[in-house]
Amino acid sequence: MAILEMKNITKEFPGVKALNNVTFKVERGEIHSLCGENGAGKSTLMKVLSGVYPHGTYEGDILIEGKEQQFAEIKDSELAGVTIIYQELALVQEMSIAENIFLNNEPKKAGIINWEEMYKEANQWLTKIGLHIESNLKISSLGVGQQQLVEIAKALAKNAEIIIMDEPTAALAEGEVEILIEILEQLREDGITVIYISHKLKEVMRISDKVTVLRDGESIATKDIKEITENDIISLMVGRELNDLFPYVNNIIEEKVMEVKDFSFILQQAKKEVTSGINFELKKGEVLGIGGLMGAGRTELAMSLFGGYEGTMKGSISIDGKDYSIKGPKEAIKAGLAYVSEDRKKFGLVLGMDVTKNTTMASLNQVSSLSFLNHEKEIIETENYNSKMRVKTPSLETKVLTLSGGNQQKVVLSKWLMSGPKILILDEPTRGIDVGAKQEIYKLINELTAQGVAIIMISSELPELLGMSDRILVMAENRITGELTREEANQESILKLATGGEINEK
Amino acid sequence: MKNKLSFKMDVRAYTLIFALIAIFVIFALMTNGDFVSSRNLANLSRQMTVIGLLAVGMTLIIVAGHIDLSVGSLLGLTGGIAAILQVWYGWSTFPVIVVTILAGILLGMWQGWWVAYKGVPAFIVTLGGMMIFRGILLGISGGQTIAPMNDSFRVIGQAYLPYVIGYALVAAFIIFTFISAFKKRQKRKKLDLALNSVYVDYGIAAASSLAILFLVYMLSRYQGVPVPLLILLVVAAVFIFISKNTTFGRHIYAIGGNSEAAKLSGINSKRNVMSVFILMGGLAAIGGIVLTSRLNAGTVGAGQMYELDAIAAVVIGGTSLMGGVGTIVGSILGALIMASIDNGMSMMNVAPFWQYIVKGLILILAVYLDISSKKK
Ligand SMILES: Nc1ncnc2c1ncn2[C@@H]1O[C@H](COP(=O)(O)OP(=O)(O)OP(=O)(O)O)[C@@H](O)[C@H]1O
Ligand SMILES: [Mg+2]
């Protein structure tokens, strides 16, 4: 009997039918991937399953081992053995690993928390998932990858039989992904069922036993991984063939737009150097890739160039021949910079505001005169960028909170395109974005470079970095450890420079 | 589908209005109609003015993600300054008003500077301000009541508009409401945005016109529209405009909604936050002037606990203490609800301690209703 069966699930939000008669069946002990474009309804389906949307707010049946379930809240689904790990990690940063693993599940003796027991058990779970650290460490001292693993330990400690992972590897570096995959395989051997949501189809092909594809809220197909190829999944997802994922063109104009010399930045509060001795040049129409491992200081470089930190700079920067000194984002925007951050929810969007207000946020001067807003112009401009970016939204007055991840990212991109930058810094621009939308973003990059905009693209996805960059800088430990031309660059040469920095230091 | 959506978003405003109507009906029944007599409506509208003025500024402060606990003391202090300048130093009314408002602005700026540029939490800065301003007031007044004010000064808080002007303003309001409803529909049609049905849009315009007309009629049966009510309405209108139609207003909402994202979009959050505190200072001073004028005296205890009433009014009006969400109209309605409860219960001769208890319960209930309506 199937461990999980979801039958004829329909879920409506005001203005959107997120799920339409979806059927989803999972066998015990398999790794079952759920694929689909942004907004296809993957997260919504999993929220229905885990009780985030309680029984009665959707139509259809959920059967676990043949028994019908009616979850009123998340706790109910956990009792039935379903645990969900959200894309945004849900750990309390200021608590220890053990406290997080047993949050609301603490081992108790006569109502009092048994700390020894808790740390002991937590350590056992950590060993199980291959994390060899002490469970009394604070979460905030761990990297994102390790935190992801702690989430898994937390799920296991709840005796989960079905673990749902919503884009677990979106924020992980290559090495960490490997570890995660090993753990998933281990889980499969232990008979635990995993539902795996990811836009990284290579991983999906590698680890899953079965794949279910959703499109526009409908279940399109469930296939055995052996009888399907990556391209089949893509065409099931988008409903058409997709060719040439990386539509690279060389648009370089031999004219320097930016020059950075001996640039270092010292944080005011921490008195810490977040970037040191950076040198590079950027030409109009060029795509400059920046590679490196997590924590190599790529985001810090971008943030400090853009004025996102308070502190002091050393060295010199010129944009279009003019000296540029870092004062703050406002001045950076004026100088022609734009920065699409890697964390759109934290740094990119005001989630409670609607699509229009988010789109115009960095360019209010274009839609106002004497600081009086012209709402009509605001809407016309937003509409313009929305159709260019093909943002899927019920209306322009919809809060971005309710958009799917990929569409949120497109809103952030619209915002920065509207500001009319000369240099666009993209930090992990396709994180959590489906293949179709990815390709659209790559095409957009080409359109921009054709207009002479220079692009700095930070990416942890090597295929993307290799596929789209004219030139690649590799960083490690807050420095640039090497520069590769498009011809020289490949997986090995980048990884060598990315780790080489560390070896040299030691 | 689309109509349903836009109707849903307004449920909150309707709840407030229904609550208000319910409160009016209950008090009217309990007081044999005295509560809705012309005389009492005039009283009520004067009573809500001061809290209303504070609530307007407090809305912006809370939307920006901060809080101001000092407004009661600030109002007391600025009101005291006005009284001292006029009674002890013999200044005429106009310079007194100008200097008092400037004083409010300066004190607001001082607090805003600590919050925005020095990073001290607003709760702490304004808790400090609450004690400091009250202390200064005690010090400069020597604990005395300072009276009486000039006739020209008393106009601000005590006088009434002539009937003609009252009705002329109503006419202007009605014309403006219908024209803007019409224009809004035209624009939305042109931009292809979701439209309410004709009945809803013009229904709202008609209902608010009727309500204003009725209010002015009732007030005119007594002595006319009180000047302080007019001041509140003008101030509210200006701030509603600022919050919706200026980049400054938009910045405040963005900062409160997500200060990091706002900052990275090039919004200068420090300057904007300081500006909000400056505006709050100015509004508290206007409130101080109105109160001193109404009482015809500056007193040491003026404005005590007003900060709590103002915050309660704002929260009842639907503004989220998390920042980023809230409207001035809601806060004005909230202030009216609070004032009605005070006024109605004192008319019923209910002991003051009950007033506190009831207001406290209503505050909790209002926020609970808000939260549970959002969950759906
Ligand atoms: N709370 C909500 N209110 C209104 N609409 C919603 C809400 N949550 C999701 N939606 C809508 O439901 C649809 C499905 O969204 P969902 O988040 O499930 O997509 P997804 O497949 O997980 O996409 P992604 O890959 O981008 O994460 C989208 O059109 C989205 O806008
Ligand atoms: Mg999702």
mmCIF file of C-alpha atoms in Angstrom, chain B residues 68-266:
data_model
loop_
_atom_site.group_PDB
_atom_site.id
_atom_site.type_symbol
_atom_site.label_atom_id
_atom_site.label_comp_id
_atom_site.label_asym_id
_atom_site.label_seq_id
_atom_site.Cartn_x
_atom_site.Cartn_y
_atom_site.Cartn_z
ATOM 1 C CA ASP B 68 6.494 57.250 21.027
ATOM 2 C CA LEU B 69 5.697 57.143 24.734
ATOM 3 C CA SER B 70 6.578 60.781 25.290
ATOM 4 C CA VAL B 71 3.702 62.434 23.445
ATOM 5 C CA GLY B 72 1.598 63.007 26.574
ATOM 6 C CA SER B 73 4.425 64.752 28.379
ATOM 7 C CA LEU B 74 5.454 66.590 25.241
ATOM 8 C CA LEU B 75 1.905 67.827 24.803
ATOM 9 C CA GLY B 76 1.812 68.921 28.427
ATOM 10 C CA LEU B 77 5.156 70.694 28.150
ATOM 11 C CA THR B 78 4.361 72.548 24.928
ATOM 12 C CA GLY B 79 0.940 73.515 26.275
ATOM 13 C CA GLY B 80 2.709 74.821 29.376
ATOM 14 C CA ILE B 81 5.187 76.775 27.267
ATOM 15 C CA ALA B 82 2.301 78.411 25.424
ATOM 16 C CA ALA B 83 0.650 79.381 28.699
ATOM 17 C CA ILE B 84 3.857 80.724 30.214
ATOM 18 C CA LEU B 85 4.693 82.819 27.148
ATOM 19 C CA GLN B 86 1.255 84.391 27.077
ATOM 20 C CA VAL B 87 0.405 84.716 30.770
ATOM 21 C CA TRP B 88 3.793 85.486 32.285
ATOM 22 C CA TYR B 89 5.505 87.211 29.383
ATOM 23 C CA GLY B 90 2.467 88.759 27.772
ATOM 24 C CA TRP B 91 3.170 87.527 24.230
ATOM 25 C CA SER B 92 0.316 87.860 21.812
ATOM 26 C CA THR B 93 -1.336 84.770 20.402
ATOM 27 C CA PHE B 94 0.308 84.394 17.008
ATOM 28 C CA PRO B 95 3.965 84.367 18.149
ATOM 29 C CA VAL B 96 2.995 82.071 21.006
ATOM 30 C CA ILE B 97 1.610 79.559 18.533
ATOM 31 C CA VAL B 98 4.645 79.748 16.277
ATOM 32 C CA VAL B 99 7.164 79.390 19.083
ATOM 33 C CA THR B 100 5.227 76.565 20.748
ATOM 34 C CA ILE B 101 5.091 74.555 17.545
ATOM 35 C CA LEU B 102 8.794 75.198 16.992
ATOM 36 C CA ALA B 103 9.502 73.951 20.501
ATOM 37 C CA GLY B 104 7.555 70.762 19.762
ATOM 38 C CA ILE B 105 9.462 70.281 16.534
ATOM 39 C CA LEU B 106 12.812 70.763 18.252
ATOM 40 C CA LEU B 107 12.015 68.298 21.036
ATOM 41 C CA GLY B 108 10.739 65.787 18.481
ATOM 42 C CA MET B 109 13.903 66.263 16.463
ATOM 43 C CA TRP B 110 15.998 65.666 19.555
ATOM 44 C CA GLN B 111 14.294 62.345 20.214
ATOM 45 C CA GLY B 112 14.375 61.411 16.545
ATOM 46 C CA TRP B 113 18.102 62.020 16.495
ATOM 47 C CA TRP B 114 18.676 59.519 19.290
ATOM 48 C CA VAL B 115 16.480 56.953 17.609
ATOM 49 C CA ALA B 116 17.611 57.361 14.019
ATOM 50 C CA TYR B 117 21.249 58.342 14.265
ATOM 51 C CA LYS B 118 22.325 56.878 17.582
ATOM 52 C CA GLY B 119 20.375 53.639 17.316
ATOM 53 C CA VAL B 120 18.788 53.831 20.766
ATOM 54 C CA PRO B 121 15.428 52.011 20.667
ATOM 55 C CA ALA B 122 12.494 54.403 20.411
ATOM 56 C CA PHE B 123 10.849 52.744 23.380
ATOM 57 C CA ILE B 124 13.771 53.795 25.589
ATOM 58 C CA VAL B 125 14.314 57.253 24.119
ATOM 59 C CA THR B 126 10.685 58.221 24.414
ATOM 60 C CA LEU B 127 10.279 56.625 27.841
ATOM 61 C CA GLY B 128 13.138 58.897 28.833
ATOM 62 C CA GLY B 129 11.468 61.785 27.030
ATOM 63 C CA MET B 130 8.248 61.104 28.888
ATOM 64 C CA MET B 131 9.992 61.666 32.221
ATOM 65 C CA ILE B 132 12.247 64.484 31.036
ATOM 66 C CA PHE B 133 9.485 66.587 29.466
ATOM 67 C CA ARG B 134 7.213 66.180 32.461
ATOM 68 C CA GLY B 135 10.131 67.140 34.690
ATOM 69 C CA ILE B 136 10.868 70.272 32.661
ATOM 70 C CA LEU B 137 7.208 71.243 32.782
ATOM 71 C CA LEU B 138 7.190 70.877 36.565
ATOM 72 C CA GLY B 139 10.388 72.879 36.780
ATOM 73 C CA ILE B 140 9.460 75.834 34.584
ATOM 74 C CA SER B 141 5.918 76.135 35.891
ATOM 75 C CA GLY B 142 6.906 75.702 39.496
ATOM 76 C CA GLY B 143 3.970 73.347 39.851
ATOM 77 C CA GLN B 144 1.435 76.132 39.372
ATOM 78 C CA THR B 145 -1.540 76.359 37.110
ATOM 79 C CA ILE B 146 -0.938 79.144 34.623
ATOM 80 C CA ALA B 147 -4.032 81.093 33.622
ATOM 81 C CA PRO B 148 -5.890 82.846 32.067
ATOM 82 C CA MET B 149 -5.210 82.921 28.351
ATOM 83 C CA ASN B 150 -6.125 85.781 25.979
ATOM 84 C CA ASP B 151 -9.478 85.709 24.226
ATOM 85 C CA SER B 152 -7.802 85.301 20.863
ATOM 86 C CA PHE B 153 -5.970 82.217 22.123
ATOM 87 C CA ARG B 154 -9.147 80.685 23.507
ATOM 88 C CA VAL B 155 -10.689 80.748 20.053
ATOM 89 C CA ILE B 156 -8.530 77.777 19.072
ATOM 90 C CA GLY B 157 -10.018 75.337 21.499
ATOM 91 C CA GLN B 158 -13.347 76.858 22.411
ATOM 92 C CA ALA B 159 -14.877 78.742 19.501
ATOM 93 C CA TYR B 160 -17.348 77.531 16.896
ATOM 94 C CA LEU B 161 -17.488 78.177 13.184
ATOM 95 C CA PRO B 162 -20.382 80.286 11.894
ATOM 96 C CA TYR B 163 -23.128 78.118 10.365
ATOM 97 C CA VAL B 164 -22.549 79.435 6.877
ATOM 98 C CA ILE B 165 -18.939 78.425 6.866
ATOM 99 C CA GLY B 166 -19.809 75.037 8.327
ATOM 100 C CA TYR B 167 -22.270 74.288 5.561
ATOM 101 C CA ALA B 168 -19.990 75.722 2.903
ATOM 102 C CA LEU B 169 -17.287 73.295 4.016
ATOM 103 C CA VAL B 170 -19.759 70.426 3.881
ATOM 104 C CA ALA B 171 -20.710 71.369 0.345
ATOM 105 C CA ALA B 172 -17.053 71.504 -0.639
ATOM 106 C CA PHE B 173 -16.477 68.125 0.973
ATOM 107 C CA ILE B 174 -19.386 66.504 -0.858
ATOM 108 C CA ILE B 175 -18.347 67.852 -4.232
ATOM 109 C CA PHE B 176 -14.777 66.785 -3.643
ATOM 110 C CA THR B 177 -15.782 63.278 -2.540
ATOM 111 C CA PHE B 178 -17.921 62.611 -5.583
ATOM 112 C CA ILE B 179 -15.458 64.081 -8.035
ATOM 113 C CA SER B 180 -12.596 62.059 -6.616
ATOM 114 C CA ALA B 181 -14.687 58.870 -6.629
ATOM 115 C CA PHE B 182 -15.507 59.543 -10.259
ATOM 116 C CA LYS B 183 -11.895 60.307 -11.155
ATOM 117 C CA LYS B 184 -10.632 57.257 -9.348
ATOM 118 C CA ARG B 185 -13.023 55.028 -11.288
ATOM 119 C CA GLN B 186 -12.012 56.574 -14.582
ATOM 120 C CA LYS B 187 -8.344 56.117 -13.847
ATOM 121 C CA ARG B 188 -8.724 52.521 -12.738
ATOM 122 C CA LYS B 189 -10.785 51.743 -15.797
ATOM 123 C CA LYS B 190 -8.142 53.253 -18.010
ATOM 124 C CA LEU B 191 -5.354 51.316 -16.276
ATOM 125 C CA ASP B 192 -7.366 48.126 -16.335
ATOM 126 C CA LEU B 193 -7.356 47.661 -12.570
ATOM 127 C CA ALA B 194 -9.968 45.838 -10.518
ATOM 128 C CA LEU B 195 -13.056 48.018 -10.093
ATOM 129 C CA ASN B 196 -15.559 48.025 -7.273
ATOM 130 C CA SER B 197 -19.128 48.030 -8.463
ATOM 131 C CA VAL B 198 -20.583 51.474 -9.095
ATOM 132 C CA TYR B 199 -22.848 51.053 -6.094
ATOM 133 C CA VAL B 200 -20.001 50.395 -3.705
ATOM 134 C CA ASP B 201 -17.878 53.348 -4.805
ATOM 135 C CA TYR B 202 -20.659 55.907 -5.003
ATOM 136 C CA GLY B 203 -22.372 54.303 -2.030
ATOM 137 C CA ILE B 204 -19.322 55.030 0.094
ATOM 138 C CA ALA B 205 -19.146 58.582 -1.222
ATOM 139 C CA ALA B 206 -22.843 59.105 -0.518
ATOM 140 C CA ALA B 207 -22.662 57.559 2.940
ATOM 141 C CA SER B 208 -19.691 59.642 4.033
ATOM 142 C CA SER B 209 -21.308 62.784 2.594
ATOM 143 C CA LEU B 210 -24.488 62.057 4.485
ATOM 144 C CA ALA B 211 -22.599 61.363 7.681
ATOM 145 C CA ILE B 212 -20.717 64.668 7.466
ATOM 146 C CA LEU B 213 -23.867 66.562 6.556
ATOM 147 C CA PHE B 214 -25.727 65.028 9.463
ATOM 148 C CA LEU B 215 -22.867 65.757 11.853
ATOM 149 C CA VAL B 216 -22.660 69.401 10.805
ATOM 150 C CA TYR B 217 -26.425 69.723 10.997
ATOM 151 C CA MET B 218 -26.429 68.368 14.528
ATOM 152 C CA LEU B 219 -23.508 70.561 15.553
ATOM 153 C CA SER B 220 -25.127 73.607 13.994
ATOM 154 C CA ARG B 221 -28.237 73.038 16.049
ATOM 155 C CA TYR B 222 -26.042 73.691 19.056
ATOM 156 C CA GLN B 223 -23.424 76.332 18.317
ATOM 157 C CA GLY B 224 -21.763 75.221 15.115
ATOM 158 C CA VAL B 225 -18.708 73.200 14.177
ATOM 159 C CA PRO B 226 -16.096 73.486 16.947
ATOM 160 C CA VAL B 227 -12.847 75.051 15.725
ATOM 161 C CA PRO B 228 -10.685 72.280 17.219
ATOM 162 C CA LEU B 229 -12.626 69.672 15.230
ATOM 163 C CA LEU B 230 -11.879 71.633 12.084
ATOM 164 C CA ILE B 231 -8.193 71.737 13.030
ATOM 165 C CA LEU B 232 -8.150 67.961 13.488
ATOM 166 C CA LEU B 233 -9.885 67.348 10.168
ATOM 167 C CA VAL B 234 -7.530 69.630 8.275
ATOM 168 C CA VAL B 235 -4.466 68.083 9.910
ATOM 169 C CA ALA B 236 -5.780 64.581 9.220
ATOM 170 C CA ALA B 237 -6.483 65.426 5.580
ATOM 171 C CA VAL B 238 -2.968 66.788 5.108
ATOM 172 C CA PHE B 239 -1.405 63.708 6.672
ATOM 173 C CA ILE B 240 -3.592 61.300 4.754
ATOM 174 C CA PHE B 241 -2.396 63.004 1.616
ATOM 175 C CA ILE B 242 1.223 62.811 2.740
ATOM 176 C CA SER B 243 0.978 59.142 3.602
ATOM 177 C CA LYS B 244 -0.564 58.145 0.289
ATOM 178 C CA ASN B 245 0.748 60.551 -2.269
ATOM 179 C CA THR B 246 4.276 61.543 -1.405
ATOM 180 C CA THR B 247 7.551 59.703 -1.636
ATOM 181 C CA PHE B 248 8.088 60.464 2.052
ATOM 182 C CA GLY B 249 4.897 58.602 2.938
ATOM 183 C CA ARG B 250 5.854 55.652 0.771
ATOM 184 C CA HIS B 251 9.297 55.561 2.361
ATOM 185 C CA ILE B 252 7.800 55.363 5.849
ATOM 186 C CA TYR B 253 5.708 52.342 4.927
ATOM 187 C CA ALA B 254 8.669 50.670 3.227
ATOM 188 C CA ILE B 255 10.965 51.247 6.200
ATOM 189 C CA GLY B 256 8.395 49.814 8.581
ATOM 190 C CA GLY B 257 7.696 46.884 6.271
ATOM 191 C CA ASN B 258 11.309 45.871 5.757
ATOM 192 C CA SER B 259 13.977 48.336 6.781
ATOM 193 C CA GLU B 260 16.792 46.364 5.134
ATOM 194 C CA ALA B 261 15.086 46.187 1.776
ATOM 195 C CA ALA B 262 14.158 49.857 2.032
ATOM 196 C CA LYS B 263 17.731 50.818 2.790
ATOM 197 C CA LEU B 264 19.090 48.808 -0.132
ATOM 198 C CA SER B 265 16.537 50.485 -2.392
ATOM 199 C CA GLY B 266 18.254 53.757 -1.665
#
